[in-house]
Short mmCIF file of C-alpha atoms and ligand atoms in Angstrom, two decimals:
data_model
loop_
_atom_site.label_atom_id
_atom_site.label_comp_id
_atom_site.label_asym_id
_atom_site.label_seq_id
_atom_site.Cartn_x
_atom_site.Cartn_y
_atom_site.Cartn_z
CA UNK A 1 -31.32 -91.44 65.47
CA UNK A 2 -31.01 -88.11 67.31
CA UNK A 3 -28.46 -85.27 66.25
CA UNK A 4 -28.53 -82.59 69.25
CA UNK A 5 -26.36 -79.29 68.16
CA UNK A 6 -24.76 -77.43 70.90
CA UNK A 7 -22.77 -74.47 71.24
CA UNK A 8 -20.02 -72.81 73.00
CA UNK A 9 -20.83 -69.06 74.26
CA UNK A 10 -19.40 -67.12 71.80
CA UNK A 11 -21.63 -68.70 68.74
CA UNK A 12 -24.67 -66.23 68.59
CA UNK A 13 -28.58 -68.46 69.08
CA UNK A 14 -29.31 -67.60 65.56
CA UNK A 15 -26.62 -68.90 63.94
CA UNK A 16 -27.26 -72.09 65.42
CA UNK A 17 -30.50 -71.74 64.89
CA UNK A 18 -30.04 -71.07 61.11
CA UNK A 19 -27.99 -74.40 60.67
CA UNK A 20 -30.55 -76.34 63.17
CA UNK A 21 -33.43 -74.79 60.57
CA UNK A 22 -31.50 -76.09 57.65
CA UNK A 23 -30.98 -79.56 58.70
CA UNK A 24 -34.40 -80.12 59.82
CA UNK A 25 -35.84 -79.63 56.99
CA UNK A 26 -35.28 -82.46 55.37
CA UNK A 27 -37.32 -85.31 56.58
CA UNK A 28 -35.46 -88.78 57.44
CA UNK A 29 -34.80 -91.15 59.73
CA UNK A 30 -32.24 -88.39 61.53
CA UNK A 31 -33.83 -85.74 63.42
CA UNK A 32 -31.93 -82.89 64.13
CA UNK A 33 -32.74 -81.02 67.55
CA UNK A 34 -30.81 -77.90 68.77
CA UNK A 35 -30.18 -77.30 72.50
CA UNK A 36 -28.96 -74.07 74.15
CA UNK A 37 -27.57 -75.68 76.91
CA UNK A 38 -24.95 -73.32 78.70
CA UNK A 39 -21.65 -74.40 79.79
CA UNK A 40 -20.79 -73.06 83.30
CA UNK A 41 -17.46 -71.08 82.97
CA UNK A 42 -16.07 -71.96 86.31
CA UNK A 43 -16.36 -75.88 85.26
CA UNK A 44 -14.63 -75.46 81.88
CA UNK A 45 -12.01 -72.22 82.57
CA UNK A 46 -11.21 -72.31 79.11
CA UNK A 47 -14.54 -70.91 77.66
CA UNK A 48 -14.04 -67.49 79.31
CA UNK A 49 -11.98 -66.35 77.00
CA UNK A 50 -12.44 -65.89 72.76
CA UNK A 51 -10.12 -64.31 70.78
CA UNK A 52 -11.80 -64.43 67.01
CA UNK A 53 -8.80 -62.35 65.79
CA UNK A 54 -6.14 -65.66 66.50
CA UNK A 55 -4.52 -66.14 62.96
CA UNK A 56 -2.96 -69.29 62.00
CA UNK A 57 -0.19 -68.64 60.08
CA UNK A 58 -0.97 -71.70 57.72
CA UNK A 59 -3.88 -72.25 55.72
CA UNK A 60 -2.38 -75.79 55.22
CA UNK A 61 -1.95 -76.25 59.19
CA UNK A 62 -1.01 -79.93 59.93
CA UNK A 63 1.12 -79.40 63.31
CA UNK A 64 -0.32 -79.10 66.38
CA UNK A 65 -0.79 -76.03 67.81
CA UNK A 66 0.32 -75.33 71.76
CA UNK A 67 -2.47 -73.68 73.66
CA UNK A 68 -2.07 -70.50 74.73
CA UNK A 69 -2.85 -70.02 78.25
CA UNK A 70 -3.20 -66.16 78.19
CA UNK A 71 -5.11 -66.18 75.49
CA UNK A 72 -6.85 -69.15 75.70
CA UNK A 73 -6.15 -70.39 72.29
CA UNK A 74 -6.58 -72.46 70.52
CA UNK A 75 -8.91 -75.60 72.04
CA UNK A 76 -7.37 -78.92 71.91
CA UNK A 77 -9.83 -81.78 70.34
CA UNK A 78 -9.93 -83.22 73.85
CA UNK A 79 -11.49 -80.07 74.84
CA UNK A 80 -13.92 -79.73 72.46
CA UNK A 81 -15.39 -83.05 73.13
CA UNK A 82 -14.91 -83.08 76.71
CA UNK A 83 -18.03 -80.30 76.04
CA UNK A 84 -19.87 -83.07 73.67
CA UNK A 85 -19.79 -85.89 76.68
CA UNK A 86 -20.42 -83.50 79.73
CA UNK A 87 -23.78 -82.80 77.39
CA UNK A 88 -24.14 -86.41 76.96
CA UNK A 89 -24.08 -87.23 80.58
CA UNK A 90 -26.06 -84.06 82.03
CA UNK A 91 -28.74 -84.95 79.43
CA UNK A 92 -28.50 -88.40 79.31
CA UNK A 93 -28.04 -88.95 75.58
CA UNK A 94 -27.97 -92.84 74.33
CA UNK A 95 -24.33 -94.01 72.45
CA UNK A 96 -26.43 -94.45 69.43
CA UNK A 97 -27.24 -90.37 68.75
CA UNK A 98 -24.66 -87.86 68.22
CA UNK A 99 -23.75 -84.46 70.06
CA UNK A 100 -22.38 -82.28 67.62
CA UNK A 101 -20.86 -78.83 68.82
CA UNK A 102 -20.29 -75.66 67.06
CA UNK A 103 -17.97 -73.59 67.37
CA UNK A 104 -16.14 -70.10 66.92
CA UNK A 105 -13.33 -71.11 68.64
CA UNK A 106 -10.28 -72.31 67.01
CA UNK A 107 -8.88 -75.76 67.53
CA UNK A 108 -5.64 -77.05 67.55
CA UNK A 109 -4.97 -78.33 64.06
CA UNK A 110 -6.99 -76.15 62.31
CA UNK A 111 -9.76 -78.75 60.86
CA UNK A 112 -13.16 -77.58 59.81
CA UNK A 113 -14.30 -80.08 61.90
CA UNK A 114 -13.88 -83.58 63.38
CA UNK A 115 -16.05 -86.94 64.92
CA UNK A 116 -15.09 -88.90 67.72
CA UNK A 117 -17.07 -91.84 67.84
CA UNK A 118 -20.29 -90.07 68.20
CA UNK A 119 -19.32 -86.09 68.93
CA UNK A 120 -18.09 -83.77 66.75
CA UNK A 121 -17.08 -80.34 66.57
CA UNK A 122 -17.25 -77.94 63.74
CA UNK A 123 -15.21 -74.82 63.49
CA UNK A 124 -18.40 -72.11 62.88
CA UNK A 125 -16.25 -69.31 61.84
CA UNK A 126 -14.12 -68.12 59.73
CA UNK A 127 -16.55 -69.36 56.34
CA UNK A 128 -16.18 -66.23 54.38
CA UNK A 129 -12.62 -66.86 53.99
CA UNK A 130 -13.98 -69.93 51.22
CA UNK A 131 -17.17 -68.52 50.13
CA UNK A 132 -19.58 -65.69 49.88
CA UNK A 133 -22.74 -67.53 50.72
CA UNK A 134 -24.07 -67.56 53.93
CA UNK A 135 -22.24 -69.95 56.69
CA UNK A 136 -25.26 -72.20 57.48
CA UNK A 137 -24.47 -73.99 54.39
CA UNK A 138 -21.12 -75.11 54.84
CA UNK A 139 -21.59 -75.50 58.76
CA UNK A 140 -24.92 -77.52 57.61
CA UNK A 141 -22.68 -79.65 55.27
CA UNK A 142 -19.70 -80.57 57.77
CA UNK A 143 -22.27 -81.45 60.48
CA UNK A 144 -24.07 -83.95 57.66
CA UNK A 145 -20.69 -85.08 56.12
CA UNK A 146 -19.33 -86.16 60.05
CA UNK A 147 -22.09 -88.43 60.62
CA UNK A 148 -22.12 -89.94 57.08
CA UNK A 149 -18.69 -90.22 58.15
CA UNK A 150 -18.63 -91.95 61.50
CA UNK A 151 -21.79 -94.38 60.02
CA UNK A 152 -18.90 -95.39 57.35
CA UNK A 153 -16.53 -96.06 60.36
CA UNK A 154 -13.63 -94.34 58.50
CA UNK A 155 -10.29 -93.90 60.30
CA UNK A 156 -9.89 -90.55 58.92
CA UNK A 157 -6.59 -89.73 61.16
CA UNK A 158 -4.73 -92.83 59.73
CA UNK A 159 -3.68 -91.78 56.51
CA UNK A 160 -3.22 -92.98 53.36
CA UNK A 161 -6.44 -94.68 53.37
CA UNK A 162 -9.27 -95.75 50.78
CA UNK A 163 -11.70 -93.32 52.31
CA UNK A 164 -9.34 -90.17 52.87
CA UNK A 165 -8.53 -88.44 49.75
CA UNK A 166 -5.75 -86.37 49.94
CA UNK A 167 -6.02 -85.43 46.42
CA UNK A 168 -9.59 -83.69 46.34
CA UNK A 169 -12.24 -85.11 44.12
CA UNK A 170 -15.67 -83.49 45.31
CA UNK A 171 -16.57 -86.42 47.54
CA UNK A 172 -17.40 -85.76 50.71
CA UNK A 173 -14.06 -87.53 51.81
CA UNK A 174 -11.68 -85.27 50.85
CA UNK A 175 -9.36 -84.26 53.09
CA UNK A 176 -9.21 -80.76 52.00
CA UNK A 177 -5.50 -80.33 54.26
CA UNK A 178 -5.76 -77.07 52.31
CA UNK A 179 -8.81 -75.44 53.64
CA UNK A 180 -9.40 -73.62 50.53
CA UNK A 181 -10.14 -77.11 48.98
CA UNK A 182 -13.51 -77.67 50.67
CA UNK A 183 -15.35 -75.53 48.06
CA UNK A 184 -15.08 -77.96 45.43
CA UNK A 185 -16.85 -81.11 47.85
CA UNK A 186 -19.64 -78.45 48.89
CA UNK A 187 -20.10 -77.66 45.00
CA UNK A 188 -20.09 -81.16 43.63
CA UNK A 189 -22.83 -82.76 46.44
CA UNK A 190 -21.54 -85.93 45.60
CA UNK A 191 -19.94 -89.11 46.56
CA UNK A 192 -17.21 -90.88 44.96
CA UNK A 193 -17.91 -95.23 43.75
CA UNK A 194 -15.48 -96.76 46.17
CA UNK A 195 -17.50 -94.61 49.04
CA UNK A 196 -20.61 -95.23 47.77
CA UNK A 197 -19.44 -99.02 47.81
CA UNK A 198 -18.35 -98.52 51.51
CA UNK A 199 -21.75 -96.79 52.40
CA UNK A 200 -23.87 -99.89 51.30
CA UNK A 201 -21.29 -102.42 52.53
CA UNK A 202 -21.24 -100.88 56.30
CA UNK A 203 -25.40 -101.29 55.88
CA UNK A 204 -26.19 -97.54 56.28
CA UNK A 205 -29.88 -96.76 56.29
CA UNK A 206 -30.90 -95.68 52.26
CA UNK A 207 -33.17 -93.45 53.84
CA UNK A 208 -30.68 -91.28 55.82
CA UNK A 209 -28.00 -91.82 52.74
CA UNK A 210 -31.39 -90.11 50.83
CA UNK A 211 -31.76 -87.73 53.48
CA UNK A 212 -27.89 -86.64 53.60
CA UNK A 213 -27.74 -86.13 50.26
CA UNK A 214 -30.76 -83.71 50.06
CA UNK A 215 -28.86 -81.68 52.70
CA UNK A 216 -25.52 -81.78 50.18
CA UNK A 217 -28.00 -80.74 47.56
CA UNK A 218 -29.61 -78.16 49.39
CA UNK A 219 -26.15 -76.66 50.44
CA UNK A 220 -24.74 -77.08 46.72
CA UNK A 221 -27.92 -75.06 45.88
CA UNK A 222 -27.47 -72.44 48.20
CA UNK A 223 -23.58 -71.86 47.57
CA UNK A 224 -24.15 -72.06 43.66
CA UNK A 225 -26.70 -69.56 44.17
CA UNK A 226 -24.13 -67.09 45.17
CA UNK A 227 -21.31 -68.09 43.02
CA UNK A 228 -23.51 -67.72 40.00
CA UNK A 229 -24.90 -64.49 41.35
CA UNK A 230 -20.87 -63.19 41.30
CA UNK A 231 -19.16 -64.72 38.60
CA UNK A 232 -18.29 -62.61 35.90
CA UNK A 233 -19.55 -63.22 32.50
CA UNK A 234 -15.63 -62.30 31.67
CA UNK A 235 -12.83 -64.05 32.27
CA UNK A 236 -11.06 -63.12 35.53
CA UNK A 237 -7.77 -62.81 36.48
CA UNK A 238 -5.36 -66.17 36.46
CA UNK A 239 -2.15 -66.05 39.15
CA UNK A 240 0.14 -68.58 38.87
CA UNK A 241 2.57 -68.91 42.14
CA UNK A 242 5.51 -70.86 43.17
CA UNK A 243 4.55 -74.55 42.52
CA UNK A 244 2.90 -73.95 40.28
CA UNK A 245 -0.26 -73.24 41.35
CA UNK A 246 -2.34 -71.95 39.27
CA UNK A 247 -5.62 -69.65 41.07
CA UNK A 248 -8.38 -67.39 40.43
CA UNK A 249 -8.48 -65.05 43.61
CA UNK A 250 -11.59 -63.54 42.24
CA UNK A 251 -13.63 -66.76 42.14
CA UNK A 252 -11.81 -68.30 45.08
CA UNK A 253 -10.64 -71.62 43.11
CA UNK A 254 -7.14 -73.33 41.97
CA UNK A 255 -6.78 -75.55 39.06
CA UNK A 256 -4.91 -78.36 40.56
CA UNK A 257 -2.48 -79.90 37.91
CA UNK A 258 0.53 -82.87 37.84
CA UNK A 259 3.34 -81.97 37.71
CA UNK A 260 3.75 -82.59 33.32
CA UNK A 261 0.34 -81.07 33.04
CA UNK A 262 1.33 -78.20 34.59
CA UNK A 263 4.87 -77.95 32.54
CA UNK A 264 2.28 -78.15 29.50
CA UNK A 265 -0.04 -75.75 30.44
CA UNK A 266 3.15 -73.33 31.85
CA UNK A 267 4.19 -73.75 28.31
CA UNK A 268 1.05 -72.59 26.45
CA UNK A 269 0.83 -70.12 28.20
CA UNK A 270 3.80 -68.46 27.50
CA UNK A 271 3.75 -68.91 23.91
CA UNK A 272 0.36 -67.18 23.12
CA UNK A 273 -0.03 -67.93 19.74
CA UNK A 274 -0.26 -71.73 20.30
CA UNK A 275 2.09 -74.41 19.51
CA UNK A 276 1.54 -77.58 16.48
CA UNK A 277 1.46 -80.44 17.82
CA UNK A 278 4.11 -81.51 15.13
CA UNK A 279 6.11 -78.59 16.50
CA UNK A 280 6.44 -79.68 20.13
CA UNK A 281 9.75 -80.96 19.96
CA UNK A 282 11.07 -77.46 19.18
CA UNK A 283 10.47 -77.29 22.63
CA UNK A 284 11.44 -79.69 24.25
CA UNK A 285 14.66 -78.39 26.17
CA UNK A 286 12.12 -75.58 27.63
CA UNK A 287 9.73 -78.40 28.63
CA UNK A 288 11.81 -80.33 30.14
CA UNK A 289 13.29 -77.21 32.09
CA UNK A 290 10.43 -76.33 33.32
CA UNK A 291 8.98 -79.97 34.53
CA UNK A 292 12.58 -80.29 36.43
CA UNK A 293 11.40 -77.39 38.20
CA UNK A 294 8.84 -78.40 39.48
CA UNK A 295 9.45 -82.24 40.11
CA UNK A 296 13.11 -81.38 41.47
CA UNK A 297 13.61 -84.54 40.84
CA UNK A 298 17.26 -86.39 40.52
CA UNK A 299 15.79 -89.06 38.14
CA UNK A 300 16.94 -87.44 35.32
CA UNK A 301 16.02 -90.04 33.10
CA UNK A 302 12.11 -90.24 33.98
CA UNK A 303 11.90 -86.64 33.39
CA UNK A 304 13.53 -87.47 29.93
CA UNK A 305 11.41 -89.94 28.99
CA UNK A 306 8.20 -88.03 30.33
CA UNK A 307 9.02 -85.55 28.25
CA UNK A 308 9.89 -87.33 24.87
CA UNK A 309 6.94 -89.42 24.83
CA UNK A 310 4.91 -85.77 25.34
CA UNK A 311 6.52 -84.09 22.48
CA UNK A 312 6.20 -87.20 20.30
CA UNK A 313 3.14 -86.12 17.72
CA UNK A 314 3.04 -90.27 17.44
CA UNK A 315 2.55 -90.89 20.87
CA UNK A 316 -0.76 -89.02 21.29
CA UNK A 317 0.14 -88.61 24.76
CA UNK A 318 -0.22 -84.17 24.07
CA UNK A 319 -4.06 -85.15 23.04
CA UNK A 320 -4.38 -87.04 26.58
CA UNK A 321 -2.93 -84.72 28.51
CA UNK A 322 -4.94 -81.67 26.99
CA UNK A 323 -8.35 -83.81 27.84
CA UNK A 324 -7.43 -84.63 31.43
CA UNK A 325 -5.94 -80.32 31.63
CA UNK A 326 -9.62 -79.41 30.26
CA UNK A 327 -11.72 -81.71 32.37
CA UNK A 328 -9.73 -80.87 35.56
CA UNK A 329 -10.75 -77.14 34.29
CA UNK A 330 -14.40 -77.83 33.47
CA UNK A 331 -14.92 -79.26 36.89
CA UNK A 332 -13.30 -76.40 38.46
CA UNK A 333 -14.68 -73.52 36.82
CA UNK A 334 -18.39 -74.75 35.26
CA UNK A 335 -18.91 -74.38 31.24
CA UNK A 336 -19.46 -70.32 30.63
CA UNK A 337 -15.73 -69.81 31.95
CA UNK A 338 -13.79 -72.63 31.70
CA UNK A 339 -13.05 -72.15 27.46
CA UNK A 340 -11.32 -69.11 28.55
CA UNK A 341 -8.72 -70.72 29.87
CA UNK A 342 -8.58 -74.40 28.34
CA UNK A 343 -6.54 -75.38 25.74
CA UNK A 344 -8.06 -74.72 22.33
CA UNK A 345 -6.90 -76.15 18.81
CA UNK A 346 -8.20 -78.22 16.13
CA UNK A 347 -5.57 -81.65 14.70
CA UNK A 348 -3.03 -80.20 12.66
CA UNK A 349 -3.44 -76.61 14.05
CA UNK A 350 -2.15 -74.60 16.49
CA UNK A 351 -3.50 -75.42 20.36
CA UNK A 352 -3.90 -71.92 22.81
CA UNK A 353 -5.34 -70.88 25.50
CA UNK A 354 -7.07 -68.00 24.93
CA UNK A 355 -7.37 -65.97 28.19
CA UNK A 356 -5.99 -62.70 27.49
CA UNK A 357 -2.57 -62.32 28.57
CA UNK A 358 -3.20 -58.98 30.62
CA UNK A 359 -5.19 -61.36 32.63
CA UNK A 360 -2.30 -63.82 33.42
CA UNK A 361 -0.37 -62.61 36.55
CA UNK A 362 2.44 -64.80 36.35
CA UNK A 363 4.42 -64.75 40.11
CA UNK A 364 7.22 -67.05 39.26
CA UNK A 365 9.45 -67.43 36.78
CA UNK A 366 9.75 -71.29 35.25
ZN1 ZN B 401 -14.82 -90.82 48.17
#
C-alpha cells in the first residue's frame, strides 16, 4: 500500500518534507512517498489566492461555511479532493493507495482533516493554536489516523455512531468538534476496545495496525517532549467559564465534567476548607442550585433526586463521584499536577481541593 502526500502552493517543501520524513520512518507494509507535484493555477482558479489570516469565528465550527469568492475562502471538501483525484489520474495511482493532501488552506467546516474513500486532506496550519511542539507531529498523526480510519470503513459524517466519539476519550476516533480536544488523542496514542474490536473484525493488516501505532507513539513522544519541557512544577492557573468549563490556558487543557460532577467540584471549590461528607446535606439547596444551572432542566424531580442520593453519606454515591472527578483529572493533567487540583480528604474528614484560591479565576457566577 502506497500513501503519496501532496500539497497545495502555499505549504512550504519542507514542511512536507518534515511530515513525509516522519512517516517514513517507520517500516511497514505502508510506504509513505511525497510528491511535489504542482497544480496549474489556471486549471484550479481557486489556488491563486491564500489568505492565512481568515478567522473562523468558532472554534466549535459545525455549519458550513459559504466560500468567499474575493477572497477565495474557505475550500469546500469537493475542492480539496477534486486536487487528490486530478493527482490520481495524472499519475495514475491504483484505488487501493491513498492521495493524501496538505494543506494551509482553510476548508469549509473547519475539520483538521477528512478521507473520502481513499483521499484526504489535512488542514497543515494553524497547529500552534493546540500545542507548542512542532506541527509535523500532529499533521503526521491525522494523516496516520485517516487511513486507520478509512481501513475501519467508519461513516464518520453519520453521527451518533459506535466509532465516532463525540465525548473524547484519547482514541483516535474522537471527534474532537472542539478543536482544542485533539490534544488529548495525540497524548494518549491509543485506541479504545470497541475500535480495537472493529480493527481486527474489518481484517486490517497487524503489521500496519503495528506500524500506525509506532507513528501515534512517535508523535505522543514528540508532543510530550514539549509539554514536559513547559509545564510548571507549580500549579497553574484554573478558569472556570460559563458552562462550566473548567480550563488551564497555560497548559492548553479543560477538565471535561457531567453536569453533577461539575455542581460537586463548583462546590468544593468555593468552600475552601473542605466539606464532611456527613455534612453535605447542609448543602444541599446550594447544590442543587447550582446543578439546575447548569442542566436547565424542567425535570425538577431528577435534579432532586440526583442530588439527595449525592448528599446521602449512606449512599456512597460522593465517594464515586470524587473517583470518576480525579481520574477524569489524572488523565488530563499527568500525576505531578493533577493533586493540585483533585479532591483530597481522608473518610470521616474534610474533602478539598487544594489549588490555591488566587489561582482560581472564577468567570461565572453559579
Ligand atoms: Zn474508539
Amino acid at each position: 500500500m502506497k500513501i503519496y502526500l501532496i500539497k497545495t502552493p502555499e505549504l512550504q517543501p519542507e514542511s512536507m518534507k518534515d511530515v513525509h520524513e516522519l512517516l517514513a520512518g517507520h517500516a511497514g507494509p505502508a510506504v509513505f512517498l511525497s510528491d511535489d507535484y504542482a497544480f496549474d493555477p489556471n486549471q484550479f482558479p481557486f489556488l491563486n489566492k491564500y489568505w492565512p489570516e481568515y478567522r473562523f469565528q468558532h472554534t466549535m465550527e459545525d455549519k458550513k461555511k459559504v466560500f468567499d469568492k474575493d477572497r477565495s475562502v474557505p475550500l469546500s471538501w469537493q475542492e480539496l479532493f477534486l486536487l487528490c483525484d486530478h493527482f490520481r489520474k495524472e499519475k495514475n495511482i491504483p484505488d487501493g493507495d491513498f492521495v493524501v493532501l496538505l494543506t494551509m488552506r482553510k476548508n469549509a467546516l473547519n475539520w483538521f482533516s477528512h478521507c473520502s474513500r481513499r483521499n484526504i486532506f489535512v488542514h497543515a496550519g494553524d497547529w500552534h493554536h493546540f500545542t507548542s511542539a512542532d506541527p509535523r507531529y500532529p499533521i503526521a498523526y491525522q494523516v496516520t489516523e485517516n487511513i486507520v480510519q478509512a481501513l475501519m470503513c467508519i461513516d464518520n459524517i453519520s453521527i451518533p455512531n459506535e466509532f465516532v466519539h463525540e465525548v473524547p476519550k484519547g482514541c483516535i476516533n474522537d471527534l474532537c468538534m472542539d478543536k482544542h480536544q485533539v490534544m488529548l488523542k495525540l497524548r494518549t496514542a491509543d485506541i479504545c476496545e470497541s475500535c480495537h474490536k472493529k480493527i481486527q473484525q474489518e481484517g486490517i493488516d497487524g503489521k500496519f495496525v503495528k506500524q500506525a501505532f509506532d507513528i501515534f507513539e512517535h508523535v505522543r513522544k514528540g508532543i510530550l517532549g514539549r509539554v514536559t519541557a513547559k509545564q510548571p512544577a507549580d500549579p497553574c492557573t484554573l478558569v472556570v467559564e460559563k458552562g462550566p468549563r473548567f480550563l488551564l490556558p497555560d497548559m492548553g487543557i479543560e477538565i471535561r465534567l457531567y453536569p453533577l460532577f461539575s455542581a460537586l467540584y463548583l462546590l468544593l471549590l468555593k468552600y475552601t476548607e473542605g466539606i464532611r461528607v456527613k455534612d453535605l446535606s447542609n448543602y444541599r439547596e446550594e447544590l442543587a442550585a447550582i446543578y439546575h444551572t447548569i442542566c436547565q432542566t424542567d425535570n425538577q424531580e431528577k435534579v432532586e433526586a440526583n442530588i439527595s442520593s449525592l448528599v446521602d453519606p449512606l449512599s456512597g454515591h460522593f465517594s464515586q463521584k470524587k473517583s470518576k472527578i480525579n481520574k477524569t483529572i489524572l488523565s488530563t493533567m499527568g500525576p505531578e499536577l493533577a493533586p493540585h487540583y483533585q479532591i483530597q480528604g481522608i473518610r470521616g474528614g474534610e474533602f478539598r481541593i487544594n489549588l490555591p484560591r488566587e489561582l482560581l479565576d472564577l468567570r461565572v457566577r453559579y
